[in-house]
Amino acid sequence: MSNGTDTRKVVLADNSHAGTLFGEHNRHLNLIRKALGIEINARGTTVTLRGDPIALDLAEKLLLNLYALVEEGYPLFPSDIDYAIRILSNNDRVDLKEIFLDTVYITSQKTPIAPKGLAQKKYIDAIRNFDIVF
């Protein structure tokens, strides 16, 4: 397209998981739309993205990574969307499952505590591997 806008489609396999990814009333998709400055439309399990090609690359990776988390049973929250955008913006080769599914501690209410960024993940790994960490 001549105006620097591209269109992409992301097709997800499971309707239930797609609904979890999209959030209630497409809340998660709206957060992505606002953060990346793109258009997002969902119909069934197909997400149509329109905008700057670089932002679309990030959005596509973000959706696929978050969908993989949902498939693993991860309960996706709006704050996770912000964390995921920040993580993938800094390093688009990161697998979000390695960060978000790494349980550090489970509280008495059965709530898992997990790192919310690449730096926290590296810190937790260092704690596990070394006696002293600064």
Coordinates of N, CA, C and O in Angstrom, one line a residue:
M1 N 0.8 -1.2 0.0 CA 0.0 0.0 0.0 C 0.9 1.2 0.0 O 1.9 1.3 0.6
S2 N 0.5 2.3 -0.6 CA 1.3 3.5 -0.8 C 1.4 4.3 0.4 O 2.3 5.1 0.6
N3 N 0.4 4.2 1.4 CA 0.4 5.1 2.5 C 1.2 4.5 3.7 O 1.1 5.0 4.8
G4 N 1.9 3.4 3.5 CA 2.7 2.8 4.6 C 1.9 2.0 5.5 O 2.4 1.7 6.6
T5 N 0.7 1.6 5.1 CA -0.1 0.8 6.0 C -0.3 -0.6 5.4 O -0.5 -0.7 4.2
D6 N -0.1 -1.6 6.2 CA -0.3 -3.0 5.8 C -1.4 -3.6 6.5 O -1.9 -3.1 7.5
T7 N -1.9 -4.8 6.0 CA -2.9 -5.6 6.6 C -2.4 -7.0 6.8 O -1.8 -7.5 5.9
R8 N -2.7 -7.5 7.9 CA -2.3 -8.9 8.2 C -3.4 -9.6 8.9 O -4.2 -9.0 9.6
K9 N -3.5 -10.9 8.8 CA -4.5 -11.8 9.5 C -3.7 -12.8 10.3 O -2.8 -13.4 9.9
V10 N -4.2 -12.9 11.5 CA -3.7 -14.0 12.4 C -4.9 -14.9 12.7 O -5.9 -14.5 13.2
V11 N -4.7 -16.2 12.4 CA -5.8 -17.2 12.6 C -5.4 -18.0 13.8 O -4.4 -18.6 13.8
L12 N -6.3 -18.1 14.7 CA -6.1 -18.9 16.0 C -6.9 -20.2 15.9 O -8.0 -20.2 15.2
A13 N -6.4 -21.2 16.5 CA -7.0 -22.5 16.3 C -8.3 -22.7 17.2 O -9.3 -23.3 16.7
D14 N -8.4 -22.3 18.4 CA -9.5 -22.6 19.3 C -10.3 -21.4 19.7 O -9.7 -20.4 20.1
N15 N -11.6 -21.4 19.5 CA -12.5 -20.3 19.8 C -12.4 -19.9 21.3 O -12.5 -18.7 21.6
S16 N -12.4 -20.9 22.2 CA -12.4 -20.6 23.6 C -11.1 -19.9 24.0 O -11.1 -18.9 24.7
H17 N -10.0 -20.4 23.5 CA -8.7 -19.8 23.8 C -8.6 -18.4 23.2 O -8.1 -17.4 23.8
A18 N -9.2 -18.2 22.0 CA -9.2 -16.9 21.4 C -10.0 -15.9 22.2 O -9.6 -14.8 22.4
G19 N -11.1 -16.4 22.7 CA -11.9 -15.5 23.6 C -11.2 -15.0 24.8 O -11.3 -13.9 25.2
T20 N -10.4 -15.9 25.4 CA -9.6 -15.6 26.6 C -8.5 -14.6 26.2 O -8.3 -13.6 26.9
L21 N -7.9 -14.8 25.0 CA -6.9 -13.9 24.5 C -7.5 -12.5 24.3 O -6.9 -11.5 24.6
F22 N -8.6 -12.4 23.7 CA -9.2 -11.2 23.3 C -9.7 -10.4 24.6 O -9.7 -9.2 24.6
G23 N -10.0 -11.1 25.6 CA -10.5 -10.5 26.8 C -12.0 -10.1 26.8 O -12.6 -10.2 25.7
E24 N -12.5 -9.8 27.9 CA -14.0 -9.5 28.0 C -14.2 -8.2 27.2 O -13.5 -7.2 27.4
H25 N -15.1 -8.3 26.3 CA -15.5 -7.1 25.4 C -14.2 -6.7 24.6 O -14.1 -5.5 24.4
N26 N -13.4 -7.6 24.3 CA -12.2 -7.3 23.5 C -11.2 -6.4 24.2 O -10.5 -5.6 23.6
R27 N -11.2 -6.4 25.5 CA -10.4 -5.5 26.4 C -8.9 -5.6 26.1 O -8.2 -4.6 25.9
H28 N -8.4 -6.9 25.9 CA -7.0 -7.1 25.7 C -6.6 -6.6 24.3 O -5.6 -5.9 24.1
L29 N -7.5 -6.8 23.3 CA -7.2 -6.3 22.0 C -7.2 -4.8 21.9 O -6.4 -4.2 21.2
N30 N -8.1 -4.2 22.7 CA -8.1 -2.7 22.8 C -6.8 -2.1 23.4 O -6.3 -1.1 23.0
L31 N -6.3 -2.8 24.4 CA -5.0 -2.4 25.0 C -3.9 -2.5 24.0 O -3.0 -1.6 23.9
I32 N -3.9 -3.6 23.2 CA -2.9 -3.7 22.1 C -3.0 -2.6 21.1 O -2.1 -2.0 20.7
R33 N -4.3 -2.4 20.7 CA -4.5 -1.3 19.7 C -4.0 0.0 20.1 O -3.3 0.7 19.4
K34 N -4.3 0.4 21.4 CA -3.9 1.7 21.9 C -2.3 1.7 22.0 O -1.7 2.8 21.7
A35 N -1.7 0.7 22.5 CA -0.3 0.7 22.8 C 0.5 0.7 21.5 O 1.5 1.4 21.4
L36 N 0.0 0.1 20.5 CA 0.8 0.0 19.2 C 0.3 0.9 18.1 O 1.0 1.0 17.1
G37 N -0.8 1.5 18.3 CA -1.3 2.5 17.3 C -1.8 1.8 16.0 O -1.5 2.3 15.0
I38 N -2.4 0.7 16.2 CA -2.9 -0.1 15.0 C -4.4 -0.3 15.1 O -4.9 -0.2 16.2
E39 N -5.0 -0.8 14.0 CA -6.4 -1.2 14.0 C -6.4 -2.7 14.3 O -5.6 -3.4 13.6
I40 N -7.3 -3.2 15.1 CA -7.4 -4.6 15.4 C -8.9 -4.9 15.3 O -9.7 -4.3 16.0
N41 N -9.3 -5.9 14.5 CA -10.6 -6.4 14.4 C -10.6 -7.9 14.5 O -9.8 -8.6 13.9
A42 N -11.5 -8.4 15.4 CA -11.6 -9.9 15.6 C -13.0 -10.4 15.1 O -14.0 -9.8 15.4
R43 N -12.9 -11.5 14.3 CA -14.2 -12.1 13.9 C -13.9 -13.6 14.1 O -13.1 -14.2 13.4
G44 N -14.6 -14.2 15.0 CA -14.4 -15.6 15.3 C -13.0 -15.8 15.9 O -12.6 -15.2 16.8
T45 N -12.2 -16.6 15.2 CA -10.8 -16.9 15.6 C -9.8 -16.2 14.7 O -8.6 -16.4 14.8
T46 N -10.3 -15.3 13.9 CA -9.4 -14.5 13.0 C -9.3 -13.1 13.4 O -10.3 -12.4 13.7
V47 N -8.0 -12.6 13.6 CA -7.7 -11.3 14.0 C -7.1 -10.6 12.8 O -6.2 -11.0 12.2
T48 N -7.7 -9.4 12.4 CA -7.2 -8.6 11.3 C -6.5 -7.4 11.8 O -7.1 -6.7 12.7
L49 N -5.2 -7.3 11.4 CA -4.4 -6.2 11.9 C -4.1 -5.2 10.7 O -3.9 -5.6 9.6
R50 N -4.2 -3.9 11.0 CA -3.9 -2.9 10.0 C -3.1 -1.8 10.6 O -3.5 -1.3 11.7
G51 N -2.0 -1.4 9.9 CA -1.2 -0.3 10.5 C 0.2 -0.4 9.9 O 0.5 -1.0 8.9
D52 N 1.1 0.3 10.6 CA 2.5 0.3 10.3 C 3.1 -1.1 10.3 O 2.9 -1.9 11.2
P53 N 3.9 -1.5 9.3 CA 4.4 -2.8 9.2 C 5.3 -3.2 10.4 O 5.2 -4.4 10.8
I54 N 6.0 -2.3 11.0 CA 6.8 -2.7 12.2 C 5.9 -3.0 13.4 O 6.1 -3.9 14.1
A55 N 4.9 -2.1 13.5 CA 3.9 -2.4 14.6 C 3.2 -3.7 14.4 O 2.8 -4.4 15.4
L56 N 2.9 -4.0 13.1 CA 2.2 -5.2 12.8 C 3.0 -6.5 13.2 O 2.5 -7.5 13.6
D57 N 4.3 -6.4 12.9 CA 5.2 -7.5 13.3 C 5.1 -7.7 14.8 O 5.0 -8.9 15.2
L58 N 5.2 -6.7 15.5 CA 5.2 -6.8 17.0 C 3.8 -7.3 17.4 O 3.7 -8.2 18.3
A59 N 2.7 -6.8 16.9 CA 1.4 -7.3 17.2 C 1.2 -8.7 16.9 O 0.6 -9.5 17.7
E60 N 1.7 -9.2 15.8 CA 1.5 -10.6 15.4 C 2.3 -11.5 16.4 O 1.8 -12.5 16.8
K61 N 3.5 -11.1 16.7 CA 4.3 -11.9 17.6 C 3.7 -11.9 19.0 O 3.6 -12.9 19.7
L62 N 3.1 -10.8 19.4 CA 2.5 -10.6 20.7 C 1.3 -11.5 20.7 O 1.1 -12.3 21.7
L63 N 0.4 -11.5 19.7 CA -0.8 -12.3 19.7 C -0.5 -13.8 19.8 O -1.1 -14.6 20.5
L64 N 0.5 -14.2 19.0 CA 0.9 -15.6 18.9 C 1.5 -16.1 20.2 O 1.2 -17.2 20.7
N65 N 2.3 -15.3 20.9 CA 2.9 -15.6 22.1 C 1.9 -15.7 23.2 O 1.9 -16.6 24.1
L66 N 1.0 -14.7 23.3 CA -0.1 -14.7 24.3 C -1.0 -15.8 24.1 O -1.5 -16.4 25.1
Y67 N -1.3 -16.2 22.9 CA -2.2 -17.3 22.6 C -1.6 -18.6 23.1 O -2.2 -19.4 23.7
A68 N -0.2 -18.7 22.9 CA 0.5 -19.9 23.4 C 0.4 -20.0 24.9 O 0.2 -21.1 25.5
L69 N 0.4 -18.8 25.6 CA 0.3 -18.8 27.1 C -1.1 -19.3 27.5 O -1.3 -20.1 28.4
V70 N -2.1 -18.8 26.8 CA -3.5 -19.2 27.1 C -3.7 -20.7 26.8 O -4.4 -21.3 27.6
E71 N -3.1 -21.2 25.8 CA -3.2 -22.7 25.5 C -2.6 -23.5 26.7 O -3.1 -24.6 27.0
E72 N -1.6 -22.9 27.4 CA -1.0 -23.6 28.5 C -1.8 -23.4 29.8 O -1.4 -23.9 30.9
G73 N -2.9 -22.7 29.7 CA -3.8 -22.5 30.9 C -3.5 -21.2 31.7 O -4.0 -21.1 32.8
Y74 N -2.6 -20.4 31.1 CA -2.3 -19.1 31.9 C -3.5 -18.2 31.9 O -4.1 -17.9 30.9
P75 N -3.8 -17.7 33.1 CA -4.9 -16.7 33.2 C -4.5 -15.3 32.8 O -3.8 -14.7 33.5
L76 N -4.8 -14.9 31.6 CA -4.3 -13.6 31.1 C -5.0 -12.4 31.7 O -6.2 -12.4 31.8
F77 N -4.2 -11.5 32.2 CA -4.8 -10.2 32.8 C -4.3 -9.0 32.0 O -3.3 -9.1 31.3
P78 N -5.1 -7.9 32.1 CA -4.7 -6.7 31.3 C -3.2 -6.3 31.6 O -2.5 -5.8 30.7
S79 N -2.8 -6.4 32.8 CA -1.4 -6.0 33.1 C -0.4 -6.9 32.4 O 0.7 -6.4 32.0
D80 N -0.8 -8.1 32.1 CA 0.1 -9.0 31.4 C 0.3 -8.5 29.9 O 1.4 -8.7 29.3
I81 N -0.7 -7.9 29.4 CA -0.6 -7.3 28.0 C 0.5 -6.3 28.0 O 1.3 -6.2 27.1
D82 N 0.4 -5.4 29.0 CA 1.4 -4.3 29.1 C 2.8 -4.9 29.2 O 3.8 -4.4 28.6
Y83 N 3.0 -5.9 30.1 CA 4.3 -6.5 30.3 C 4.8 -7.1 29.0 O 6.0 -7.0 28.7
A84 N 3.9 -7.8 28.4 CA 4.3 -8.6 27.2 C 4.7 -7.6 26.0 O 5.7 -7.8 25.3
I85 N 4.0 -6.5 25.9 CA 4.4 -5.5 24.9 C 5.7 -4.9 25.2 O 6.6 -4.8 24.3
R86 N 6.0 -4.6 26.5 CA 7.3 -4.0 26.8 C 8.4 -5.1 26.6 O 9.5 -4.7 26.1
I87 N 8.2 -6.3 26.9 CA 9.2 -7.3 26.8 C 9.5 -7.5 25.3 O 10.7 -7.5 24.9
L88 N 8.5 -7.7 24.5 CA 8.7 -8.0 23.0 C 9.2 -6.7 22.3 O 9.9 -6.8 21.3
S89 N 8.9 -5.5 22.8 CA 9.4 -4.3 22.2 C 11.0 -4.2 22.4 O 11.7 -3.7 21.5
N90 N 11.4 -4.7 23.5 CA 12.9 -4.7 23.8 C 13.6 -5.8 23.1 O 14.8 -5.7 22.7
N91 N 13.0 -7.0 23.0 CA 13.6 -8.2 22.4 C 12.5 -9.0 21.8 O 11.8 -9.8 22.5
D92 N 12.4 -9.0 20.4 CA 11.3 -9.7 19.8 C 11.5 -11.2 19.6 O 10.7 -11.9 19.2
R93 N 12.7 -11.7 20.1 CA 13.0 -13.1 20.0 C 12.6 -13.9 21.3 O 12.8 -15.1 21.4
V94 N 12.2 -13.1 22.3 CA 11.9 -13.7 23.6 C 10.6 -14.6 23.5 O 9.7 -14.2 22.8
D95 N 10.6 -15.7 24.1 CA 9.4 -16.6 24.2 C 8.7 -16.2 25.5 O 9.3 -16.5 26.6
L96 N 7.6 -15.6 25.4 CA 6.9 -15.2 26.6 C 6.5 -16.4 27.6 O 6.4 -16.2 28.8
K97 N 6.4 -17.6 27.1 CA 6.1 -18.7 27.9 C 7.2 -19.0 28.9 O 7.0 -19.3 30.0
E98 N 8.5 -18.7 28.5 CA 9.6 -19.0 29.4 C 9.6 -18.0 30.6 O 10.1 -18.3 31.6
I99 N 9.0 -16.8 30.4 CA 9.0 -15.8 31.4 C 7.7 -16.0 32.3 O 7.8 -16.2 33.5
F100 N 6.5 -16.0 31.6 CA 5.3 -16.0 32.3 C 4.9 -17.3 33.0 O 4.2 -17.3 34.0
L101 N 5.4 -18.4 32.5 CA 5.1 -19.7 33.1 C 6.1 -20.2 34.1 O 6.0 -21.2 34.7
D102 N 7.2 -19.4 34.3 CA 8.2 -19.7 35.3 C 7.7 -19.3 36.7 O 7.8 -18.1 37.1
T103 N 7.1 -20.2 37.4 CA 6.5 -20.0 38.7 C 7.7 -19.9 39.8 O 8.5 -20.8 39.9
V104 N 7.7 -18.8 40.5 CA 8.7 -18.6 41.5 C 8.2 -19.0 42.9 O 8.9 -19.7 43.7
Y105 N 6.9 -18.7 43.2 CA 6.4 -18.9 44.5 C 4.9 -19.0 44.3 O 4.3 -18.3 43.5
I106 N 4.2 -19.8 45.1 CA 2.8 -19.9 45.1 C 2.3 -19.5 46.5 O 2.7 -20.0 47.5
T107 N 1.4 -18.4 46.5 CA 0.9 -17.9 47.7 C -0.1 -18.8 48.4 O -0.5 -19.8 47.8
S108 N -0.5 -18.5 49.6 CA -1.4 -19.3 50.3 C -2.8 -19.3 49.7 O -3.6 -20.2 49.9
Q109 N -3.1 -18.3 48.8 CA -4.3 -18.3 48.1 C -4.2 -19.0 46.7 O -5.0 -18.9 45.8
K110 N -3.1 -19.8 46.6 CA -2.8 -20.6 45.4 C -2.6 -19.7 44.1 O -2.8 -20.1 43.0
T111 N -2.1 -18.5 44.4 CA -1.8 -17.6 43.3 C -0.3 -17.7 43.0 O 0.5 -17.5 43.8
P112 N 0.1 -18.0 41.7 CA 1.5 -18.1 41.4 C 2.1 -16.8 41.2 O 1.5 -15.8 40.7
I113 N 3.3 -16.6 41.7 CA 4.1 -15.4 41.5 C 5.2 -15.8 40.4 O 5.9 -16.7 40.6
A114 N 5.2 -15.0 39.4 CA 6.1 -15.2 38.3 C 6.8 -13.9 37.9 O 6.3 -12.9 38.1
P115 N 8.0 -14.1 37.2 CA 8.7 -12.8 36.8 C 7.8 -12.2 35.7 O 7.1 -12.8 34.9
K116 N 7.9 -10.8 35.6 CA 7.1 -10.1 34.7 C 8.0 -9.4 33.6 O 7.5 -8.5 33.0
G117 N 9.2 -9.8 33.5 CA 10.1 -9.2 32.5 C 11.3 -10.1 32.3 O 11.6 -11.0 33.1
L118 N 12.1 -9.8 31.3 CA 13.3 -10.5 31.0 C 14.3 -10.3 32.1 O 15.0 -11.3 32.5
A119 N 14.4 -9.1 32.6 CA 15.4 -8.9 33.7 C 15.1 -9.7 34.9 O 16.0 -10.3 35.6
Q120 N 13.8 -9.7 35.3 CA 13.4 -10.5 36.5 C 13.6 -12.0 36.2 O 14.0 -12.7 37.1
K121 N 13.4 -12.5 35.0 CA 13.6 -13.9 34.7 C 15.1 -14.2 34.8 O 15.4 -15.2 35.4
K122 N 15.9 -13.4 34.3 CA 17.4 -13.6 34.4 C 17.8 -13.6 35.9 O 18.7 -14.4 36.3
Y123 N 17.2 -12.7 36.7 CA 17.6 -12.6 38.1 C 17.1 -13.9 38.8 O 17.9 -14.5 39.6
I124 N 15.9 -14.4 38.6 CA 15.4 -15.6 39.2 C 16.3 -16.8 38.8 O 16.7 -17.6 39.6
D125 N 16.7 -16.9 37.5 CA 17.6 -17.9 37.0 C 18.9 -17.9 37.7 O 19.5 -18.9 38.1
A126 N 19.4 -16.7 37.9 CA 20.7 -16.5 38.6 C 20.6 -17.0 40.1 O 21.5 -17.6 40.6
I127 N 19.5 -16.6 40.7 CA 19.3 -17.1 42.1 C 19.3 -18.6 42.2 O 19.8 -19.2 43.1
R128 N 18.6 -19.2 41.2 CA 18.6 -20.7 41.2 C 19.9 -21.3 40.9 O 20.2 -22.5 41.4
N129 N 20.8 -20.7 40.2 CA 22.1 -21.3 39.7 C 23.3 -20.9 40.6 O 24.3 -21.6 40.5
F130 N 23.2 -19.8 41.4 CA 24.4 -19.4 42.1 C 24.0 -19.1 43.6 O 22.9 -18.8 43.9
D131 N 25.1 -19.3 44.4 CA 24.9 -19.1 45.9 C 24.6 -17.6 46.2 O 23.9 -17.3 47.1
I132 N 25.4 -16.7 45.6 CA 25.2 -15.3 45.8 C 24.9 -14.6 44.5 O 25.6 -14.8 43.5
V133 N 24.0 -13.7 44.6 CA 23.6 -12.9 43.4 C 23.5 -11.4 43.8 O 22.9 -11.1 44.8
F134 N 24.2 -10.6 43.1 CA 24.1 -9.1 43.3 C 23.3 -8.5 42.3 O 23.3 -8.8 41.1

